[in-house]
XYZ file of C-alpha atoms in Angstrom:
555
model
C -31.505 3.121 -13.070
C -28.518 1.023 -14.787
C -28.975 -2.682 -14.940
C -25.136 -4.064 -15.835
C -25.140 -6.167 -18.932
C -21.479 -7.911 -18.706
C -21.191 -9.374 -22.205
C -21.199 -7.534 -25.555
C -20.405 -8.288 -29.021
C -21.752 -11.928 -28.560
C -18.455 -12.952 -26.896
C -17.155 -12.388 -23.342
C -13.765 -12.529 -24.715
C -14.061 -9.549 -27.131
C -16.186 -7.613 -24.380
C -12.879 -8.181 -21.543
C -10.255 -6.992 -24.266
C -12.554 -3.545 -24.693
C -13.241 -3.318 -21.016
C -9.569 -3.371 -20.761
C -9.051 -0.849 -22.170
C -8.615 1.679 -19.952
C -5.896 0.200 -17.856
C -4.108 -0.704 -21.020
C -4.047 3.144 -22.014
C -3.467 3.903 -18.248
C -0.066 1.552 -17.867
C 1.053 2.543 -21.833
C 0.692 6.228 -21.046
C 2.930 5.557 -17.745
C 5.333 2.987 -18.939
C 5.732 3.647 -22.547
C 5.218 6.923 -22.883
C 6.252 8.469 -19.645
C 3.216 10.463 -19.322
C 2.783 11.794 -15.145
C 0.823 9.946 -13.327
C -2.000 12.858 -13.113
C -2.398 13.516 -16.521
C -2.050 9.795 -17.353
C -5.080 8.539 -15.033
C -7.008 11.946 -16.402
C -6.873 10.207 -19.982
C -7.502 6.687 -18.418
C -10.823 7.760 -16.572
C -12.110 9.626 -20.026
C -11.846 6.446 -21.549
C -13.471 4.315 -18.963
C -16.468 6.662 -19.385
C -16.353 6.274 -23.051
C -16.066 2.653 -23.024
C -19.138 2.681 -20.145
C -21.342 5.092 -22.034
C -20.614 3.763 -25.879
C -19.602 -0.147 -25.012
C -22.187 -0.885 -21.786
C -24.628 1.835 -22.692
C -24.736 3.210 -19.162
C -26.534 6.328 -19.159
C -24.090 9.681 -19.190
C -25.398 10.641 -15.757
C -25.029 7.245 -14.052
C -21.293 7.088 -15.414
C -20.166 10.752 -13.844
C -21.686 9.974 -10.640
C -20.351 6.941 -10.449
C -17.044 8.336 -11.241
C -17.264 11.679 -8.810
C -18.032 8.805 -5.473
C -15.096 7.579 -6.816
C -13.681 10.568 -6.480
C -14.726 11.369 -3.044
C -13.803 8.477 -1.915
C -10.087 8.429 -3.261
C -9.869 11.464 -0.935
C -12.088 9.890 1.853
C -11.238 7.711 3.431
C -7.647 6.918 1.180
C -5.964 10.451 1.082
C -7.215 11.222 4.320
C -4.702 9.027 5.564
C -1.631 9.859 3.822
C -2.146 13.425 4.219
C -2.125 13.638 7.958
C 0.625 10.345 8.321
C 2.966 13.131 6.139
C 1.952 16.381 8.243
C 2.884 14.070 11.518
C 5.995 13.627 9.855
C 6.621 17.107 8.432
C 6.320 18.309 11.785
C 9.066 15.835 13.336
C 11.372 17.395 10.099
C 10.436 20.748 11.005
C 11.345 20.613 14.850
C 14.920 18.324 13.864
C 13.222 15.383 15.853
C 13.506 13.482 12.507
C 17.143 13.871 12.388
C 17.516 12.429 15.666
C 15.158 9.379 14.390
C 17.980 8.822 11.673
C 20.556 8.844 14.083
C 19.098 6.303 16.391
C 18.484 3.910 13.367
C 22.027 4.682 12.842
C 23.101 3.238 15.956
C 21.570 -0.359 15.708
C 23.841 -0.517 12.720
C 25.636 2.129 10.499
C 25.747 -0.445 7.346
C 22.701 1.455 5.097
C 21.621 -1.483 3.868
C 20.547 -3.072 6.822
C 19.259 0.465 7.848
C 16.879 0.358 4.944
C 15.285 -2.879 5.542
C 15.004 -1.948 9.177
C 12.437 1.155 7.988
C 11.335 0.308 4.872
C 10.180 -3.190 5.400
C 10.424 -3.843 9.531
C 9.363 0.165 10.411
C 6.992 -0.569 7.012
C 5.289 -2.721 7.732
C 4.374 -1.592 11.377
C 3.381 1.394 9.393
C 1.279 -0.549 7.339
C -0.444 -2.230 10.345
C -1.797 0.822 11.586
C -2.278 3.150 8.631
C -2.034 1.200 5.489
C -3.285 3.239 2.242
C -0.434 4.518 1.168
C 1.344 5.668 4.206
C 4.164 3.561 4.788
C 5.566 4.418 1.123
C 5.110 7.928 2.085
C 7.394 7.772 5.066
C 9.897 5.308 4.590
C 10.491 6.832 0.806
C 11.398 9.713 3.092
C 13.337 8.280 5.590
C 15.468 6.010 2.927
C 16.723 9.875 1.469
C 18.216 10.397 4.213
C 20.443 7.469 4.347
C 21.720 8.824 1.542
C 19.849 7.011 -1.337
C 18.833 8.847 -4.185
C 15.013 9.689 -4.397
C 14.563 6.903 -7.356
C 15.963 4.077 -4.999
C 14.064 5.537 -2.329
C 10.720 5.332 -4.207
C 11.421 1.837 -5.785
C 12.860 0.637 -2.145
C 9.448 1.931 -0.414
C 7.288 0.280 -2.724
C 8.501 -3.308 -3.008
C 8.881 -3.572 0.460
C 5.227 -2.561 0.700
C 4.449 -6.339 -0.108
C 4.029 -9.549 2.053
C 2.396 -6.472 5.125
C -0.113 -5.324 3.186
C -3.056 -7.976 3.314
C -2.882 -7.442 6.803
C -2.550 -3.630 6.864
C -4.646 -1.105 8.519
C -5.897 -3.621 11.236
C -6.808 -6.481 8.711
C -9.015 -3.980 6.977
C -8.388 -5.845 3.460
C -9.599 -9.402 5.440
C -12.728 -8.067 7.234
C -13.477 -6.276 3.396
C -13.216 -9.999 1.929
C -15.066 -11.641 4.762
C -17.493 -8.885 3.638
C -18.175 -9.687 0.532
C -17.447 -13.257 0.502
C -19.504 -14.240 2.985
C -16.344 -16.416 5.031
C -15.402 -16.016 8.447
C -12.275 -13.597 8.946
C -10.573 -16.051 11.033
C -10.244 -18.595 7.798
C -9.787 -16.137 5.640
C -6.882 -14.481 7.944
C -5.306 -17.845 8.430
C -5.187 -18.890 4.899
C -3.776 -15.906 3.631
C -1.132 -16.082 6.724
C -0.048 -19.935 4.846
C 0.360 -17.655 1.547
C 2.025 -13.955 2.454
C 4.867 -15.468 4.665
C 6.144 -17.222 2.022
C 6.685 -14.330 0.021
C 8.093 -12.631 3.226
C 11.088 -14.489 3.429
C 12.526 -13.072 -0.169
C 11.446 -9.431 0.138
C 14.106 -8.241 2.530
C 16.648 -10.051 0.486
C 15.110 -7.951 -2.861
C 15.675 -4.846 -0.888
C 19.044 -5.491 -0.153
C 19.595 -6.190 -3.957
C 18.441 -3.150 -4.825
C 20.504 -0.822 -2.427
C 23.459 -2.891 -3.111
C 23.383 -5.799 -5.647
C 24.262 -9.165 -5.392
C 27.633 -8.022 -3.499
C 24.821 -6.695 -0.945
C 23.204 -9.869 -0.661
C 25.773 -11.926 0.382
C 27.150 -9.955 2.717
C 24.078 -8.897 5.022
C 22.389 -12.841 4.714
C 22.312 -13.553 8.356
C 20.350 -10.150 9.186
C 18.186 -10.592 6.303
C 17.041 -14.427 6.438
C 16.687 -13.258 10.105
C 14.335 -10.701 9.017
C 12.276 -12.672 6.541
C 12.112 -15.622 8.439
C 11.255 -14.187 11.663
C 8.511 -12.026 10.178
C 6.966 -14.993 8.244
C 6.614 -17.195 10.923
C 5.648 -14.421 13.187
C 2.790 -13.735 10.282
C 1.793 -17.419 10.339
C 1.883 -17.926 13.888
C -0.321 -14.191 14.549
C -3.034 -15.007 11.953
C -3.469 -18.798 12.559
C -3.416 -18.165 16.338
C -3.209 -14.933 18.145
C -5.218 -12.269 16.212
C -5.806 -11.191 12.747
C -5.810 -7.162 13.090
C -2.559 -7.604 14.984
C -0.849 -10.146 12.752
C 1.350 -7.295 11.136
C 1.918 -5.408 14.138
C 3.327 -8.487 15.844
C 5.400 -9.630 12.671
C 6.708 -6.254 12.282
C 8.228 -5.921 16.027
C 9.444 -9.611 16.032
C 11.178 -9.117 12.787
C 12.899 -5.589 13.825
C 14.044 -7.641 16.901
C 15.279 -10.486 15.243
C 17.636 -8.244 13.572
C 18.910 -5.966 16.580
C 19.648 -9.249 17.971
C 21.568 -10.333 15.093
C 23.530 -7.461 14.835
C 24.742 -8.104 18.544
C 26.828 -10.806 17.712
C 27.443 -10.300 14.181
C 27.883 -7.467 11.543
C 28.676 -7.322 7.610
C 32.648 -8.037 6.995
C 32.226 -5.590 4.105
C 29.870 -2.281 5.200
C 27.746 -0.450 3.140
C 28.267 3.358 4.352
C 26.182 6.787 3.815
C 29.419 7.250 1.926
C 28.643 4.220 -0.200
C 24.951 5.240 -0.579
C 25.868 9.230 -1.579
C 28.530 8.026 -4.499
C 25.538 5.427 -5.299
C 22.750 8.144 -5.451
C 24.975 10.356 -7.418
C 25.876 7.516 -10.000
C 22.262 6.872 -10.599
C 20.905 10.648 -10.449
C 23.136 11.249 -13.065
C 21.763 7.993 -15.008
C 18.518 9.378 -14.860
C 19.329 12.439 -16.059
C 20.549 14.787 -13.169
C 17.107 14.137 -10.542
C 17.869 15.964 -7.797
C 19.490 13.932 -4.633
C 16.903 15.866 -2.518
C 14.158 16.026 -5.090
C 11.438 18.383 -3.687
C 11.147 16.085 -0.176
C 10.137 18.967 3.274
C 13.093 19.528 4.820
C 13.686 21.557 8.237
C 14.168 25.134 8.536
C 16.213 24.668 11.683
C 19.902 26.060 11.682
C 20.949 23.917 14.672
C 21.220 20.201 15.134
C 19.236 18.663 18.057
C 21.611 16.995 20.229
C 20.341 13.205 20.865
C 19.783 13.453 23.841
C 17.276 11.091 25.625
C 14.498 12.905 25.789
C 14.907 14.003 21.946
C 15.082 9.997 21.566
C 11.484 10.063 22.812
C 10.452 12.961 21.550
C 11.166 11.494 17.917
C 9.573 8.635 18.771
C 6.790 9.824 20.608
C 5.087 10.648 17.013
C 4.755 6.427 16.081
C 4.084 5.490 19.897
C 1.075 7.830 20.089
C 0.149 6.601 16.895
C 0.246 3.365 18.216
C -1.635 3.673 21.181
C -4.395 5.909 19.708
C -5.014 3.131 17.086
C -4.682 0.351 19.960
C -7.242 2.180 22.247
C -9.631 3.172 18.703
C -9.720 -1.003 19.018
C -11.447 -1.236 22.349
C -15.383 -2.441 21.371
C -16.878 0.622 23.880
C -14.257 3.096 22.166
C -14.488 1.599 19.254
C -18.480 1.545 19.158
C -18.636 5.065 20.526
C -16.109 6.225 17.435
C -18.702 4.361 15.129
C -21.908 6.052 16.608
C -21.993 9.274 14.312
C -21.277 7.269 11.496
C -23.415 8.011 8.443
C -23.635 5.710 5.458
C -25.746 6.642 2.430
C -26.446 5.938 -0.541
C -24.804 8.325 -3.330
C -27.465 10.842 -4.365
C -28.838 9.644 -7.925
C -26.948 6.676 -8.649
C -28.817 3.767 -8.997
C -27.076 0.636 -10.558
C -27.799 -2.768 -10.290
C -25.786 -6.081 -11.062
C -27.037 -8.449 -13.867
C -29.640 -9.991 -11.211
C -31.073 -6.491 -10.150
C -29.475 -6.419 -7.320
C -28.591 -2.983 -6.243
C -24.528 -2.924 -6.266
C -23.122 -1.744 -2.374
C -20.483 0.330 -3.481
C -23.036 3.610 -4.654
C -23.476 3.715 -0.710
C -21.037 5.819 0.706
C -19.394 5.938 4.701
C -18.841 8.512 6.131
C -16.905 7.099 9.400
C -15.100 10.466 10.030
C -14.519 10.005 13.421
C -13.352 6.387 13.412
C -11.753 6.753 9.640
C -7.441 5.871 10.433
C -7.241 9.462 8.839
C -9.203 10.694 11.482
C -7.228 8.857 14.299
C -3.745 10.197 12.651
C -4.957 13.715 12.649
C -5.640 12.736 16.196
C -2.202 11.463 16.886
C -0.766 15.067 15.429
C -2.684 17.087 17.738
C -1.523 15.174 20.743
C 2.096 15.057 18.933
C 2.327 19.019 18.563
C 3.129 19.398 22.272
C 5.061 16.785 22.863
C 7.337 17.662 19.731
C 7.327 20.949 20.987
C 6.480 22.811 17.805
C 4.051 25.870 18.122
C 0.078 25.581 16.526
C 1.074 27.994 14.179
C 3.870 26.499 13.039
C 2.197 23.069 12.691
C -0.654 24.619 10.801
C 1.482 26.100 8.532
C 3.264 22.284 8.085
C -0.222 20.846 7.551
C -1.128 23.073 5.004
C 2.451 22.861 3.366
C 1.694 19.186 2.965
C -1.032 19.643 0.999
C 0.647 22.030 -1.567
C 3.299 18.717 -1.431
C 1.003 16.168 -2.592
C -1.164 17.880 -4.581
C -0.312 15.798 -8.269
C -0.897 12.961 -5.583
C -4.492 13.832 -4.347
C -5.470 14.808 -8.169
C -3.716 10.704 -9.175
C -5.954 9.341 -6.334
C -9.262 10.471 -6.898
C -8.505 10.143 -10.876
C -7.585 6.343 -10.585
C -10.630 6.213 -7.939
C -13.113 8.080 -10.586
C -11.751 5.243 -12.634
C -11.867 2.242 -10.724
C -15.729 2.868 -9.877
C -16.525 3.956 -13.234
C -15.254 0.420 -14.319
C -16.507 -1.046 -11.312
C -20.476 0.541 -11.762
C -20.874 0.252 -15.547
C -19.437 -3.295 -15.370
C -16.544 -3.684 -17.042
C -14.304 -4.608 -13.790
C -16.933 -7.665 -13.820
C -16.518 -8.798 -17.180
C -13.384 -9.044 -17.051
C -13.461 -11.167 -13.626
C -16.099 -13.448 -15.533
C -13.146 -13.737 -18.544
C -10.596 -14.556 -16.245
C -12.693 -16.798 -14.075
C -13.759 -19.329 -17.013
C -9.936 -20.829 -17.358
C -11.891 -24.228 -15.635
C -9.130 -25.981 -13.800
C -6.597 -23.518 -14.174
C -8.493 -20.813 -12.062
C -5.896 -21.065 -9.053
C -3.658 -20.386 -11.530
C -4.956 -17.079 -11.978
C -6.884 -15.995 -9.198
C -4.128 -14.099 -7.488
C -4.263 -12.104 -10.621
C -7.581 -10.756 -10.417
C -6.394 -9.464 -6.642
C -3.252 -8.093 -8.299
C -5.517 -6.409 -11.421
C -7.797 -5.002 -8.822
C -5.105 -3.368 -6.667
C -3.593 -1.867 -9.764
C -6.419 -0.011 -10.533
C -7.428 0.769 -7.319
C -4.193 1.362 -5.241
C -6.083 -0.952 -2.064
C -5.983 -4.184 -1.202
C -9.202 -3.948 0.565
C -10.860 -2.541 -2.190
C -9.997 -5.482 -4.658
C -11.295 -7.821 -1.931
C -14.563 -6.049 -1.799
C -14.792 -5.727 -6.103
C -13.568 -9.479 -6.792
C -14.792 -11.574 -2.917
C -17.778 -12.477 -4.189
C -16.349 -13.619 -7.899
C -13.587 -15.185 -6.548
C -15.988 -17.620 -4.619
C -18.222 -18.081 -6.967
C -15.847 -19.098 -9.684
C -13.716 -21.874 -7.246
C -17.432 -23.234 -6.377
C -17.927 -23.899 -9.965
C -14.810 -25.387 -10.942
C -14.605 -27.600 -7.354
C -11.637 -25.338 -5.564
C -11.815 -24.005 -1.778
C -13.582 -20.989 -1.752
C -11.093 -19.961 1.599
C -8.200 -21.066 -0.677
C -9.802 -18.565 -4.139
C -10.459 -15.636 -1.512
C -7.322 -15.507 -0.092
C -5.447 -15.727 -3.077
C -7.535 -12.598 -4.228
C -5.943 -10.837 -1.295
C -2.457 -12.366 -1.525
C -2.136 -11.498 -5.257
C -3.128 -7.935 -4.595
C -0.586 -7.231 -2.748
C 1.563 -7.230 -5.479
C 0.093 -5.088 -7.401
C 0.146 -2.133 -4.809
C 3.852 -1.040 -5.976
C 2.470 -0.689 -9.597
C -0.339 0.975 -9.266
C -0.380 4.474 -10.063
C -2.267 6.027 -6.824
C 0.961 4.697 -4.692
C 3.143 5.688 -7.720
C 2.115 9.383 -7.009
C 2.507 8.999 -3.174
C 6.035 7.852 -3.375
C 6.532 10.253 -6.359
C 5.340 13.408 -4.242
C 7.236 12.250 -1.121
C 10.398 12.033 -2.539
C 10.128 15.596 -4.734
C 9.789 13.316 -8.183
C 6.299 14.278 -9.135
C 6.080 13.553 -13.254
C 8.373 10.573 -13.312
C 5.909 7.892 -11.980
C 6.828 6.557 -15.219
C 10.089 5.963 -14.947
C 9.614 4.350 -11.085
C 6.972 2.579 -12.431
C 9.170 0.772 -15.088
C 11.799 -0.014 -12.554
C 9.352 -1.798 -10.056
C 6.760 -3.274 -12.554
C 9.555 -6.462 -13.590
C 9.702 -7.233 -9.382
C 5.520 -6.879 -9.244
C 5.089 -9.314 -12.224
C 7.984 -11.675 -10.827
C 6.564 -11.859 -7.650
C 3.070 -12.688 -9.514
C 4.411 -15.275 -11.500
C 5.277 -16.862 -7.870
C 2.387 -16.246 -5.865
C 0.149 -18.212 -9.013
C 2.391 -21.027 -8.729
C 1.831 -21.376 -4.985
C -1.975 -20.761 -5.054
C -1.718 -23.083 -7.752
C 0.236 -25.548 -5.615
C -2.176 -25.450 -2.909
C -5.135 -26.355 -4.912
C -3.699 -29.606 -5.543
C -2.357 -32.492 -3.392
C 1.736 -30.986 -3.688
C 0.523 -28.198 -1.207
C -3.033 -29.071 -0.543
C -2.243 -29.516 3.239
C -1.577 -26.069 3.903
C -5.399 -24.918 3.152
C -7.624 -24.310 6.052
């Protein structure tokens, strides 16, 4: 048995810097040195054991089998998502039905930028409703390449739009984690963070635009793009305060898509942004960055024809997201849903035995094993049903699953590396000291308590599992210094969200999808400035509302 001991030295402060450590060689290694993401979070989890074993003297055994649930559970539940959401779309490539996708986003409007914040933040975030982990990044990465931006913009595109949808992503899993561990209801938590996300939801289209296109970009597609931002924010508001929290993005996501359609009926850009546009753009910048590939190493289709978009090829390339919708919708039914859960097994990880400072036995050595109700599960699910329907042949959609393995595979070793990591840090206590660090700034905690979200997504790649590592802290430490515990929590997941385009497990998923595997450094440095910016602005508005400027808006 390990009993955490979370300050060393004889200061907290000196025992936080060395329990930083490890993400301070992780994001160096990345940033500075360009290192790949794979090799990078190898290094990073040898340290965290080091600093564990030599700093918190947890025992050598206790510290690899913390780090190998880690492991296992970077592949289990989190890659078990992305790696069937990419085979369902591999197989739409393979059979041409993905072409005919493009072509029918094409049709709502032919300007690229508009395109791209139709799928990467609208078609995103719908993505993120139902999946989450990863697999809207994945897709939309994809998707944006074929519009005719380079893989780089693709990646960076992707991942910032992968923002203001994520604290409500896979069904609210990151609120029902914080209502977890925090003890609050999900419907306060839910509407709190729905008075903090939709703020941020009104700029994020508007970034997207800038990066396709530049300020020139951003003038000229305005009315589409407040349309967008607005309409999703107060779609966001309105679903978490007073429809449903699992369906807040879900709703937000098909009210904002509509918003724009319906823009684009009455008005379009004086000054359009072509695939012509986009190509000379993609070259420009490939060449920038050193001659990247404008296909990188993204699945393409082996077909020699062109499906003709016809309407049944219309449905047949959307079939894919609408059975993924309805399997989801119907895995959501309490008998379904309790039937799913019935085999079940949760245990606790054989020979790890750690306990907080209190001796209380930590919950995150017991591992689930939902893998009939795990979203992975349900996608793989969704592909079986899709095969027919898409027409492609078991063989050949065999062959595309295991394809997409051999595609991600510097992706599933990142993952369950940064995992290994995260509960290494987690278990041996480090993660902990420095919450305690951070959570002794007194009066200026709401200052800083979206950063603890945003550290914990970093190293963990999920919002839901910063909720469930800093919940508890976070309500603890606004007891103490007299701030609403609904108003600390929230912020935890709010924060977080931001730090999902930095961290290096969604680094490697947009790297792999696009064909740049080894230059998560480089992305990373192009979408770290936008995560910290978008930080900076999400303190000032927890901030805000912990006082009487903004008070009003806290449940």
């Amino acid at each position: 048995m390990y009993t955490q001991v979370l300050e060393h030295f004889g200061s907290l402060g000196l025992t936080a810097l060395v329990a930083a450590l490890p993400l301070l060689v992780l994001f160096i290694l990345l940033g500075v040195l360009r290192m790949t993401a794979w090799k990078a979070s190898l290094v990073a989890l040898v340290v965290s054991l080091v600093v564990a074993v030599a700093v918190y003297s947890m025992p050598v055994g206790q510290a690899l089998l913390s780090g190998t649930l880690g492991a296992v559970f970077g592949f289990f539940p989190i890659l078990w998502i992305v790696i069937n959401a990419i085979w369902v779309y591999n197989m739409t490539v393979e059979t041409g039905h993905f072409d005919v996708l493009q072509r029918s986003f094409a049709r709502v409007s032919s300007d690229q930028r508009i395109q791209a914040v139709i799928i990467a933040f609208c078609f995103g975030a719908l993505l993120e409703a139902l999946a989450g982990f990863g697999t809207p990044v994945a897709i939309t990465s994809v998707m944006l390449i074929a519009l005719g931006l380079s893989p780089m913009k693709s990646a960076v595109v992707a991942l910032v739009a992968n923002t203001a949808p994520v604290a409500f992503g896979a069904l609210a899993a990151p609120i029902t984690a914080l209502s977890t561990t925090s003890g609050l209801s999900v419907a306060d938590l839910g509407a709190m963070t729905g008075r903090q996300t939709p703020v941020l939801a009104v700029f994020v289209p508007l970034v997207l635009v800038f990066l396709v296109d530049g300020k020139r970009g951003v003038r000229a597609t305005l009315p589409a793009t407040l349309a967008c931002g607005f309409t999703f924010a107060i779609t966001q508001y309105l679903a978490s305060n007073f429809l449903s929290v699992p369906l807040t993005d879900i709703v937000a996501a098909l009210f904002s898509a509509g918003a724009v359609v319906a823009v684009l009926r009455v008005w379009s850009p004086s000054e359009p942004y072509t695939v012509e546009h986009a190509r000379a753009a993609a070259a420009a910048e490939d060449a920038a960055d050193g001659g990247l590939p404008v296909a990188g190493g993204v699945t393409t289709s082996t077909r020699t024809d062109v499906l003709p978009e016809t309407r049944a090829n219309v449905l047949r390339a959307y079939a894919p997201y609408l059975v993924i919708i309805v399997v989801f919708s119907l895995a959501q039914i309490p008998a379904i849903k309790s039937a799913l859960g019935s085999v079940t097994e949760k245990f606790g990880w054989p020979g790890l035995d750690v306990r907080d400072p209190a001796g209380k036995a930590l919950s995150l050595q017991t591992f689930k094993f939902d893998w009939l109700a795990a979203a992975g599960t349900l996608l793989l699910i969704s592909g079986l049903i899709t095969i027919p329907l898409l027409g492609i042949s078991p063989a050949r959609a065999l062959a595309r699953y295991g394809s997409t393995y051999v595609q991600l595979k510097f992706a599933i070793i990142t993952v369950m590396s940064v995992l290994a990591l995260a509960y290494v840090m987690n278990a041996s206590g480090q993660t902990a000291s420095l919450g305690l660090f951070l959570a002794g700034a007194g009066g200026l905690f709401a200052l800083i308590a979206p950063v603890l979200g945003w550290l914990g997504v970093a190293v963990t790649g999920s919002d839901t599992s910063a909720n469930t590592l800093f919940g508890a802290l976070q309500v603890s430490a606004a007891n103490q210094v007299g701030m609403s515990p609904v108003l600390a929590a929230a912020a935890n997941g709010a924060g977080g969200v931001l730090g999902k385009m930095i961290s290096p497990q969604n680094l490697a998923i947009a790297a792999g999808a696009v064909g740049l595997a080894g230059k998560e450094g480089d992305i990373f440095r192009k979408v770290v400035g936008w995560s910290l910016g978008f930080l900076a602005f999400m303190c000032v508005l927890v901030y805000l509302q912990s006082t009487p400027v903004l008070g009003w808006m806290v449940v």
